[in-house]
Amino acid sequence: MHIVRFVSPLTDAPAVGVDDGERVVELSGVTTVAELLRLPVEGLRERLAGADGPELPSGSVRRLAPVDGLMEVWAAGVTYRRSREARVLESERAADVYELVYDAERPELFFKSVAWKVSGDGGRIAVRSDSEIDVPEPELGLVLNAAGEIAGYTVVDDVSSRTIEGVNPLYLPQAKIYLGACAVGPAIRPAWEVSDPYALDISLSIARAGETVWDGKASTSQLNRRLDDLAGYLFRADLFPDGAVLATGTCLVPDLPFTLQDGDAVTIGIGEIGILTTTVVKGLEPM
Ligand code: DO4
Ligand code: MG
């Protein structure tokens, strides 16, 4: 079962429901995912079990990114050996920064996006026109409620400019926070339905003009951090009244000089969680 945010065909406005794979049952009286993330996990479970609104065939709804209200998207970095290796290679003079953070007690966490800028499944991601090497970063997303509990999981694409971050790690916000740099979806899998979040397959496939130009597979078993520890650091000195999504770092990075190009189709799959598909645009036109 997944929590979905979609366009209600009855009102043409965003709605929230429960998708069992065959039908979506709307949660009456709930219009945002943020409202659900104000509940503790047990309260969320009861609310989802009591879904009794209008029903629609699962394939018929237009899904929206499952982030809204004051929800924020954050991301962890260098949580997998592969990410550490790739960053050490691309950054040369600042390589130590990445070596050190991989083993440090405190993880690297950075702000990624406000809710309204996030792209959803079937949407567009962007690469910057002032960057030459750009990649998608497929990441398991923790969906955290207002109390910091892991309420569910989703798929996040932490789209990144390797050119800009490679020049100087202090440019990280410009490499990672811009219009079209964040995709989340297609939905949220409730935490209690995922038996082992440390054993999920992650795949990335990039297609250009119908041909696969890069694909790879990895697993969350390679994660060098504990999920609740990452969530704990995010909530240490901050408040998220509408909850947050925390991307847990990438384990798949194409070798240099691979770069995304305009029109590429990017597909990220995470076992038990979902498949997120987006199309790349080059440049920063409003989405
Ligand atoms: O340290 C820079 C960012 C790392 C990152 O985004 C990742 O490892 O996924
Ligand atoms: Mg990342």
mmCIF file of C-alpha atoms and ligand atoms in Angstrom:
data_model
loop_
_atom_site.group_PDB
_atom_site.id
_atom_site.type_symbol
_atom_site.label_atom_id
_atom_site.label_comp_id
_atom_site.label_asym_id
_atom_site.label_seq_id
_atom_site.Cartn_x
_atom_site.Cartn_y
_atom_site.Cartn_z
ATOM 1 C CA MET A 1 0.000 0.000 0.000
ATOM 2 C CA HIS A 2 1.176 3.527 -0.788
ATOM 3 C CA ILE A 3 0.136 7.018 0.253
ATOM 4 C CA VAL A 4 -0.488 8.963 -2.948
ATOM 5 C CA ARG A 5 -0.990 12.632 -3.657
ATOM 6 C CA PHE A 6 -2.967 13.124 -6.834
ATOM 7 C CA VAL A 7 -5.257 15.448 -8.761
ATOM 8 C CA SER A 8 -8.847 14.686 -7.791
ATOM 9 C CA PRO A 9 -10.949 14.299 -10.952
ATOM 10 C CA LEU A 10 -13.937 15.492 -8.910
ATOM 11 C CA THR A 11 -12.488 18.816 -7.749
ATOM 12 C CA ASP A 12 -9.410 19.196 -9.983
ATOM 13 C CA ALA A 13 -7.490 19.993 -6.777
ATOM 14 C CA PRO A 14 -4.735 18.019 -5.013
ATOM 15 C CA ALA A 15 -6.037 15.138 -2.888
ATOM 16 C CA VAL A 16 -4.422 12.430 -0.769
ATOM 17 C CA GLY A 17 -5.346 8.756 -0.749
ATOM 18 C CA VAL A 18 -4.302 5.185 -0.199
ATOM 19 C CA ASP A 19 -3.318 3.100 -3.241
ATOM 20 C CA ASP A 20 -3.438 -0.701 -2.936
ATOM 21 C CA GLY A 21 -2.270 -1.206 -6.533
ATOM 22 C CA GLU A 22 -5.793 -1.605 -7.897
ATOM 23 C CA ARG A 23 -7.654 1.374 -6.561
ATOM 24 C CA VAL A 24 -6.983 4.641 -4.835
ATOM 25 C CA VAL A 25 -9.242 5.428 -1.886
ATOM 26 C CA GLU A 26 -9.271 9.121 -1.060
ATOM 27 C CA LEU A 27 -8.752 10.166 2.564
ATOM 28 C CA SER A 28 -11.775 12.381 3.176
ATOM 29 C CA GLY A 29 -10.984 15.589 4.972
ATOM 30 C CA VAL A 30 -7.247 15.312 4.207
ATOM 31 C CA THR A 31 -5.869 17.525 1.449
ATOM 32 C CA THR A 32 -2.137 17.415 2.187
ATOM 33 C CA VAL A 33 0.540 14.874 3.022
ATOM 34 C CA ALA A 34 1.751 17.433 5.571
ATOM 35 C CA GLU A 35 -1.440 16.905 7.623
ATOM 36 C CA LEU A 36 -0.683 13.186 7.827
ATOM 37 C CA LEU A 37 2.869 13.904 8.973
ATOM 38 C CA ARG A 38 1.598 15.858 11.961
ATOM 39 C CA LEU A 39 0.313 12.516 13.304
ATOM 40 C CA PRO A 40 2.472 10.027 15.202
ATOM 41 C CA VAL A 41 3.141 6.792 13.274
ATOM 42 C CA GLU A 42 0.386 4.889 15.133
ATOM 43 C CA GLY A 43 -2.119 7.671 14.404
ATOM 44 C CA LEU A 44 -1.118 7.642 10.725
ATOM 45 C CA ARG A 45 -1.642 3.893 10.570
ATOM 46 C CA GLU A 46 -5.163 4.226 11.978
ATOM 47 C CA ARG A 47 -5.989 7.126 9.666
ATOM 48 C CA LEU A 48 -4.903 5.161 6.568
ATOM 49 C CA ALA A 49 -6.830 2.068 7.681
ATOM 50 C CA GLY A 50 -9.949 4.245 7.962
ATOM 51 C CA ALA A 51 -9.786 5.578 4.373
ATOM 52 C CA ASP A 52 -13.389 5.785 3.180
ATOM 53 C CA GLY A 53 -13.531 8.505 0.505
ATOM 54 C CA PRO A 54 -14.251 8.250 -3.219
ATOM 55 C CA GLU A 55 -12.490 5.378 -5.030
ATOM 56 C CA LEU A 56 -10.702 5.519 -8.370
ATOM 57 C CA PRO A 57 -8.897 2.907 -10.480
ATOM 58 C CA SER A 58 -5.213 3.068 -9.532
ATOM 59 C CA GLY A 59 -3.956 3.603 -13.081
ATOM 60 C CA SER A 60 -6.333 6.488 -13.730
ATOM 61 C CA VAL A 61 -5.001 9.052 -11.247
ATOM 62 C CA ARG A 62 -2.451 11.753 -12.061
ATOM 63 C CA ARG A 63 0.096 11.487 -9.294
ATOM 64 C CA LEU A 64 1.798 14.530 -7.783
ATOM 65 C CA ALA A 65 5.054 14.608 -5.825
ATOM 66 C CA PRO A 66 4.151 13.471 -2.284
ATOM 67 C CA VAL A 67 5.507 16.642 -0.668
ATOM 68 C CA ASP A 68 3.480 19.736 0.131
ATOM 69 C CA GLY A 69 2.784 22.414 2.737
ATOM 70 C CA LEU A 70 5.837 23.334 4.803
ATOM 71 C CA MET A 71 7.528 19.986 4.206
ATOM 72 C CA GLU A 72 11.224 20.368 3.370
ATOM 73 C CA VAL A 73 13.497 18.034 1.455
ATOM 74 C CA TRP A 74 16.968 17.480 2.908
ATOM 75 C CA ALA A 75 19.730 15.119 1.847
ATOM 76 C CA ALA A 76 22.620 13.240 3.402
ATOM 77 C CA GLY A 77 25.932 12.974 1.563
ATOM 78 C CA VAL A 78 28.850 10.557 1.285
ATOM 79 C CA THR A 79 26.953 7.792 3.043
ATOM 80 C CA TYR A 80 28.093 5.116 0.578
ATOM 81 C CA ARG A 81 31.671 4.193 -0.401
ATOM 82 C CA ARG A 82 30.803 4.757 -4.091
ATOM 83 C CA SER A 83 29.804 8.378 -3.410
ATOM 84 C CA ARG A 84 33.024 8.965 -1.470
ATOM 85 C CA GLU A 85 35.163 7.545 -4.315
ATOM 86 C CA ALA A 86 33.383 9.585 -6.984
ATOM 87 C CA ARG A 87 33.734 12.847 -5.036
ATOM 88 C CA VAL A 88 37.386 12.273 -4.212
ATOM 89 C CA LEU A 89 38.042 11.825 -7.958
ATOM 90 C CA GLU A 90 36.146 14.886 -9.103
ATOM 91 C CA SER A 91 37.362 17.321 -6.461
ATOM 92 C CA GLU A 92 41.174 16.709 -6.385
ATOM 93 C CA ARG A 93 42.344 19.475 -4.022
ATOM 94 C CA ALA A 94 39.408 19.104 -1.632
ATOM 95 C CA ALA A 95 39.363 15.292 -1.571
ATOM 96 C CA ASP A 96 40.032 15.162 2.198
ATOM 97 C CA VAL A 97 36.684 16.759 2.961
ATOM 98 C CA TYR A 98 34.882 13.721 1.585
ATOM 99 C CA GLU A 99 37.250 11.140 3.125
ATOM 100 C CA LEU A 100 36.788 12.750 6.536
ATOM 101 C CA VAL A 101 33.005 13.022 6.489
ATOM 102 C CA TYR A 102 32.518 9.392 5.404
ATOM 103 C CA ASP A 103 33.983 8.182 8.716
ATOM 104 C CA ALA A 104 32.941 11.090 10.946
ATOM 105 C CA GLU A 105 30.307 10.620 13.635
ATOM 106 C CA ARG A 106 28.282 13.597 12.362
ATOM 107 C CA PRO A 107 26.877 12.988 8.869
ATOM 108 C CA GLU A 108 26.820 15.523 6.063
ATOM 109 C CA LEU A 109 23.247 16.876 5.765
ATOM 110 C CA PHE A 110 22.201 19.640 3.417
ATOM 111 C CA PHE A 111 18.993 21.420 2.474
ATOM 112 C CA LYS A 112 17.671 20.326 -0.923
ATOM 113 C CA SER A 113 14.243 21.825 -1.686
ATOM 114 C CA VAL A 114 11.058 23.447 -0.515
ATOM 115 C CA ALA A 115 7.949 21.398 -1.320
ATOM 116 C CA TRP A 116 6.559 23.485 -4.157
ATOM 117 C CA LYS A 117 9.708 23.161 -6.284
ATOM 118 C CA VAL A 118 9.810 19.360 -6.184
ATOM 119 C CA SER A 119 9.102 17.419 -9.409
ATOM 120 C CA GLY A 120 7.019 14.263 -9.292
ATOM 121 C CA ASP A 121 6.822 11.045 -11.270
ATOM 122 C CA GLY A 122 6.470 11.743 -14.995
ATOM 123 C CA GLY A 123 7.774 15.283 -14.442
ATOM 124 C CA ARG A 124 10.938 17.087 -15.467
ATOM 125 C CA ILE A 125 14.314 17.447 -13.828
ATOM 126 C CA ALA A 126 16.835 20.061 -14.922
ATOM 127 C CA VAL A 127 20.543 20.351 -15.478
ATOM 128 C CA ARG A 128 22.098 23.800 -15.229
ATOM 129 C CA SER A 129 23.198 25.624 -18.347
ATOM 130 C CA ASP A 130 26.413 26.696 -16.525
ATOM 131 C CA SER A 131 27.471 23.109 -15.806
ATOM 132 C CA GLU A 132 29.058 20.455 -18.031
ATOM 133 C CA ILE A 133 28.821 17.246 -15.993
ATOM 134 C CA ASP A 134 25.475 16.531 -14.364
ATOM 135 C CA VAL A 135 24.066 13.342 -12.877
ATOM 136 C CA PRO A 136 20.953 12.006 -11.228
ATOM 137 C CA GLU A 137 21.503 10.656 -7.701
ATOM 138 C CA PRO A 138 19.052 7.862 -6.873
ATOM 139 C CA GLU A 139 18.425 7.835 -3.127
ATOM 140 C CA LEU A 140 16.147 6.185 -0.595
ATOM 141 C CA GLY A 141 14.072 8.974 0.981
ATOM 142 C CA LEU A 142 12.973 8.819 4.614
ATOM 143 C CA VAL A 143 9.566 10.423 5.117
ATOM 144 C CA LEU A 144 9.773 11.891 8.606
ATOM 145 C CA ASN A 145 6.798 13.057 10.639
ATOM 146 C CA ALA A 146 6.792 16.182 12.807
ATOM 147 C CA ALA A 147 8.183 14.168 15.728
ATOM 148 C CA GLY A 148 11.107 12.932 13.616
ATOM 149 C CA GLU A 149 9.835 9.349 13.364
ATOM 150 C CA ILE A 150 10.287 7.436 10.090
ATOM 151 C CA ALA A 151 6.693 7.304 8.855
ATOM 152 C CA GLY A 152 7.498 5.986 5.386
ATOM 153 C CA TYR A 153 9.898 5.740 2.493
ATOM 154 C CA THR A 154 9.988 7.232 -0.971
ATOM 155 C CA VAL A 155 12.345 7.645 -3.929
ATOM 156 C CA VAL A 156 14.400 10.835 -4.283
ATOM 157 C CA ASP A 157 16.546 12.101 -7.143
ATOM 158 C CA ASP A 158 19.212 14.485 -5.788
ATOM 159 C CA VAL A 159 20.134 15.844 -9.243
ATOM 160 C CA SER A 160 23.627 17.332 -9.023
ATOM 161 C CA SER A 161 26.213 19.294 -10.981
ATOM 162 C CA ARG A 162 29.545 17.493 -10.650
ATOM 163 C CA THR A 163 31.275 20.369 -12.453
ATOM 164 C CA ILE A 164 30.288 22.975 -9.868
ATOM 165 C CA GLU A 165 30.797 20.857 -6.730
ATOM 166 C CA GLY A 166 34.090 19.559 -8.183
ATOM 167 C CA VAL A 167 35.563 23.073 -8.369
ATOM 168 C CA ASN A 168 35.010 23.716 -4.660
ATOM 169 C CA PRO A 169 32.807 21.903 -2.085
ATOM 170 C CA LEU A 170 31.652 25.321 -0.852
ATOM 171 C CA TYR A 171 29.728 25.566 -4.126
ATOM 172 C CA LEU A 172 27.577 22.609 -3.048
ATOM 173 C CA PRO A 173 24.368 24.643 -2.672
ATOM 174 C CA GLN A 174 24.719 25.850 -6.287
ATOM 175 C CA ALA A 175 25.493 22.309 -7.457
ATOM 176 C CA LYS A 176 22.442 20.900 -5.735
ATOM 177 C CA ILE A 177 19.760 23.526 -5.131
ATOM 178 C CA TYR A 178 18.225 25.024 -8.265
ATOM 179 C CA LEU A 179 14.979 24.754 -10.177
ATOM 180 C CA GLY A 180 14.463 21.147 -11.306
ATOM 181 C CA ALA A 181 17.180 19.643 -9.095
ATOM 182 C CA CYS A 182 14.855 17.578 -6.929
ATOM 183 C CA ALA A 183 12.355 14.859 -7.796
ATOM 184 C CA VAL A 184 10.413 12.780 -5.256
ATOM 185 C CA GLY A 185 7.850 10.020 -5.693
ATOM 186 C CA PRO A 186 5.864 8.444 -7.071
ATOM 187 C CA ALA A 187 4.340 7.818 -3.611
ATOM 188 C CA ILE A 188 5.119 6.997 0.026
ATOM 189 C CA ARG A 189 5.356 3.419 1.282
ATOM 190 C CA PRO A 190 4.376 3.348 4.971
ATOM 191 C CA ALA A 191 7.289 2.381 7.207
ATOM 192 C CA TRP A 192 5.492 -0.579 8.830
ATOM 193 C CA GLU A 193 5.160 -2.278 5.431
ATOM 194 C CA VAL A 194 8.907 -2.325 4.737
ATOM 195 C CA SER A 195 10.439 -5.285 6.512
ATOM 196 C CA ASP A 196 14.107 -4.332 6.084
ATOM 197 C CA PRO A 197 15.043 -0.875 4.751
ATOM 198 C CA TYR A 198 18.709 -1.995 4.800
ATOM 199 C CA ALA A 199 18.040 -4.626 2.123
ATOM 200 C CA LEU A 200 16.414 -2.672 -0.692
ATOM 201 C CA ASP A 201 17.670 -2.904 -4.281
ATOM 202 C CA ILE A 202 18.284 0.447 -5.972
ATOM 203 C CA SER A 203 18.522 0.754 -9.745
ATOM 204 C CA LEU A 204 19.171 3.650 -12.083
ATOM 205 C CA SER A 205 18.689 3.615 -15.816
ATOM 206 C CA ILE A 206 19.251 6.518 -18.222
ATOM 207 C CA ALA A 207 17.830 6.316 -21.738
ATOM 208 C CA ARG A 208 18.694 8.599 -24.667
ATOM 209 C CA ALA A 209 16.639 8.487 -27.869
ATOM 210 C CA GLY A 210 15.200 5.150 -26.732
ATOM 211 C CA GLU A 211 18.605 3.488 -26.010
ATOM 212 C CA THR A 212 19.960 2.817 -22.524
ATOM 213 C CA VAL A 213 23.150 4.868 -22.149
ATOM 214 C CA TRP A 214 23.837 4.077 -18.478
ATOM 215 C CA ASP A 215 22.409 1.672 -15.955
ATOM 216 C CA GLY A 216 23.478 0.323 -12.622
ATOM 217 C CA LYS A 217 22.287 -1.481 -9.512
ATOM 218 C CA ALA A 218 23.180 -1.256 -5.832
ATOM 219 C CA SER A 219 21.577 -1.913 -2.459
ATOM 220 C CA THR A 220 20.845 -0.049 0.747
ATOM 221 C CA SER A 221 22.824 -2.844 2.466
ATOM 222 C CA GLN A 222 25.936 -0.822 1.423
ATOM 223 C CA LEU A 223 24.847 2.221 3.469
ATOM 224 C CA ASN A 224 27.506 3.326 5.965
ATOM 225 C CA ARG A 225 24.969 4.967 8.338
ATOM 226 C CA ARG A 226 21.896 4.075 10.373
ATOM 227 C CA LEU A 227 18.655 5.604 9.100
ATOM 228 C CA ASP A 228 17.385 6.692 12.509
ATOM 229 C CA ASP A 229 20.761 8.293 13.200
ATOM 230 C CA LEU A 230 20.476 10.409 10.015
ATOM 231 C CA ALA A 231 16.931 11.426 10.998
ATOM 232 C CA GLY A 232 18.123 12.220 14.541
ATOM 233 C CA TYR A 233 20.792 14.620 13.266
ATOM 234 C CA LEU A 234 18.256 16.422 11.065
ATOM 235 C CA PHE A 235 15.901 16.990 13.998
ATOM 236 C CA ARG A 236 18.643 17.842 16.531
ATOM 237 C CA ALA A 237 18.305 21.604 16.506
ATOM 238 C CA ASP A 238 15.446 22.237 14.112
ATOM 239 C CA LEU A 239 11.667 21.966 13.771
ATOM 240 C CA PHE A 240 9.674 20.433 10.914
ATOM 241 C CA PRO A 241 6.004 21.015 11.800
ATOM 242 C CA ASP A 242 4.838 19.464 8.494
ATOM 243 C CA GLY A 243 7.503 16.759 8.440
ATOM 244 C CA ALA A 244 10.380 16.347 6.017
ATOM 245 C CA VAL A 245 11.877 14.034 3.417
ATOM 246 C CA LEU A 246 15.498 13.097 4.043
ATOM 247 C CA ALA A 247 17.353 11.559 1.077
ATOM 248 C CA THR A 248 19.945 9.132 2.399
ATOM 249 C CA GLY A 249 22.735 9.528 -0.149
ATOM 250 C CA THR A 250 23.603 7.949 -3.451
ATOM 251 C CA CYS A 251 25.192 4.574 -4.104
ATOM 252 C CA LEU A 252 25.156 4.882 -7.920
ATOM 253 C CA VAL A 253 27.348 7.417 -9.719
ATOM 254 C CA PRO A 254 28.193 7.073 -13.441
ATOM 255 C CA ASP A 255 31.927 7.244 -14.196
ATOM 256 C CA LEU A 256 33.294 10.555 -15.525
ATOM 257 C CA PRO A 257 32.774 12.045 -18.078
ATOM 258 C CA PHE A 258 29.193 10.743 -18.323
ATOM 259 C CA THR A 259 26.660 13.525 -18.164
ATOM 260 C CA LEU A 260 22.899 13.901 -18.488
ATOM 261 C CA GLN A 261 21.654 15.508 -21.673
ATOM 262 C CA ASP A 262 18.492 17.334 -22.629
ATOM 263 C CA GLY A 263 15.706 14.802 -23.291
ATOM 264 C CA ASP A 264 17.241 11.893 -21.315
ATOM 265 C CA ALA A 265 14.736 9.656 -19.520
ATOM 266 C CA VAL A 266 15.849 8.831 -15.967
ATOM 267 C CA THR A 267 14.304 5.865 -14.167
ATOM 268 C CA ILE A 268 15.055 5.121 -10.524
ATOM 269 C CA GLY A 269 13.670 2.001 -8.885
ATOM 270 C CA ILE A 270 13.826 1.088 -5.215
ATOM 271 C CA GLY A 271 12.520 -2.355 -4.288
ATOM 272 C CA GLU A 272 9.231 -2.249 -2.280
ATOM 273 C CA ILE A 273 9.171 1.572 -2.513
ATOM 274 C CA GLY A 274 8.526 2.516 -6.153
ATOM 275 C CA ILE A 275 9.780 3.630 -9.540
ATOM 276 C CA LEU A 276 10.380 7.314 -10.263
ATOM 277 C CA THR A 277 10.634 8.361 -13.907
ATOM 278 C CA THR A 278 11.542 11.861 -15.090
ATOM 279 C CA THR A 279 12.796 13.621 -18.222
ATOM 280 C CA VAL A 280 15.802 15.936 -18.307
ATOM 281 C CA VAL A 281 15.694 19.522 -19.526
ATOM 282 C CA LYS A 282 18.846 21.600 -19.960
ATOM 283 C CA GLY A 283 18.450 25.084 -18.583
ATOM 284 C CA LEU A 284 16.423 26.812 -15.952
ATOM 285 C CA GLU A 285 13.115 27.613 -17.549
ATOM 286 C CA PRO A 286 10.214 27.632 -15.077
ATOM 287 C CA MET A 287 8.849 24.078 -14.735
HETATM 288 O O1 DO4 B 1 29.130 15.771 -0.456
HETATM 289 C C1 DO4 B 1 28.427 16.055 -1.354
HETATM 290 C C2 DO4 B 1 27.108 15.502 -1.635
HETATM 291 C C3 DO4 B 1 27.054 14.023 -1.572
HETATM 292 C C4 DO4 B 1 25.762 13.445 -1.986
HETATM 293 O O2 DO4 B 1 24.829 14.114 -2.392
HETATM 294 C C5 DO4 B 1 25.592 11.996 -1.915
HETATM 295 O O3 DO4 B 1 26.491 11.278 -1.460
HETATM 296 O O4 DO4 B 1 24.530 11.527 -2.297
HETATM 297 MG MG MG B 2 23.108 12.892 -3.100
#
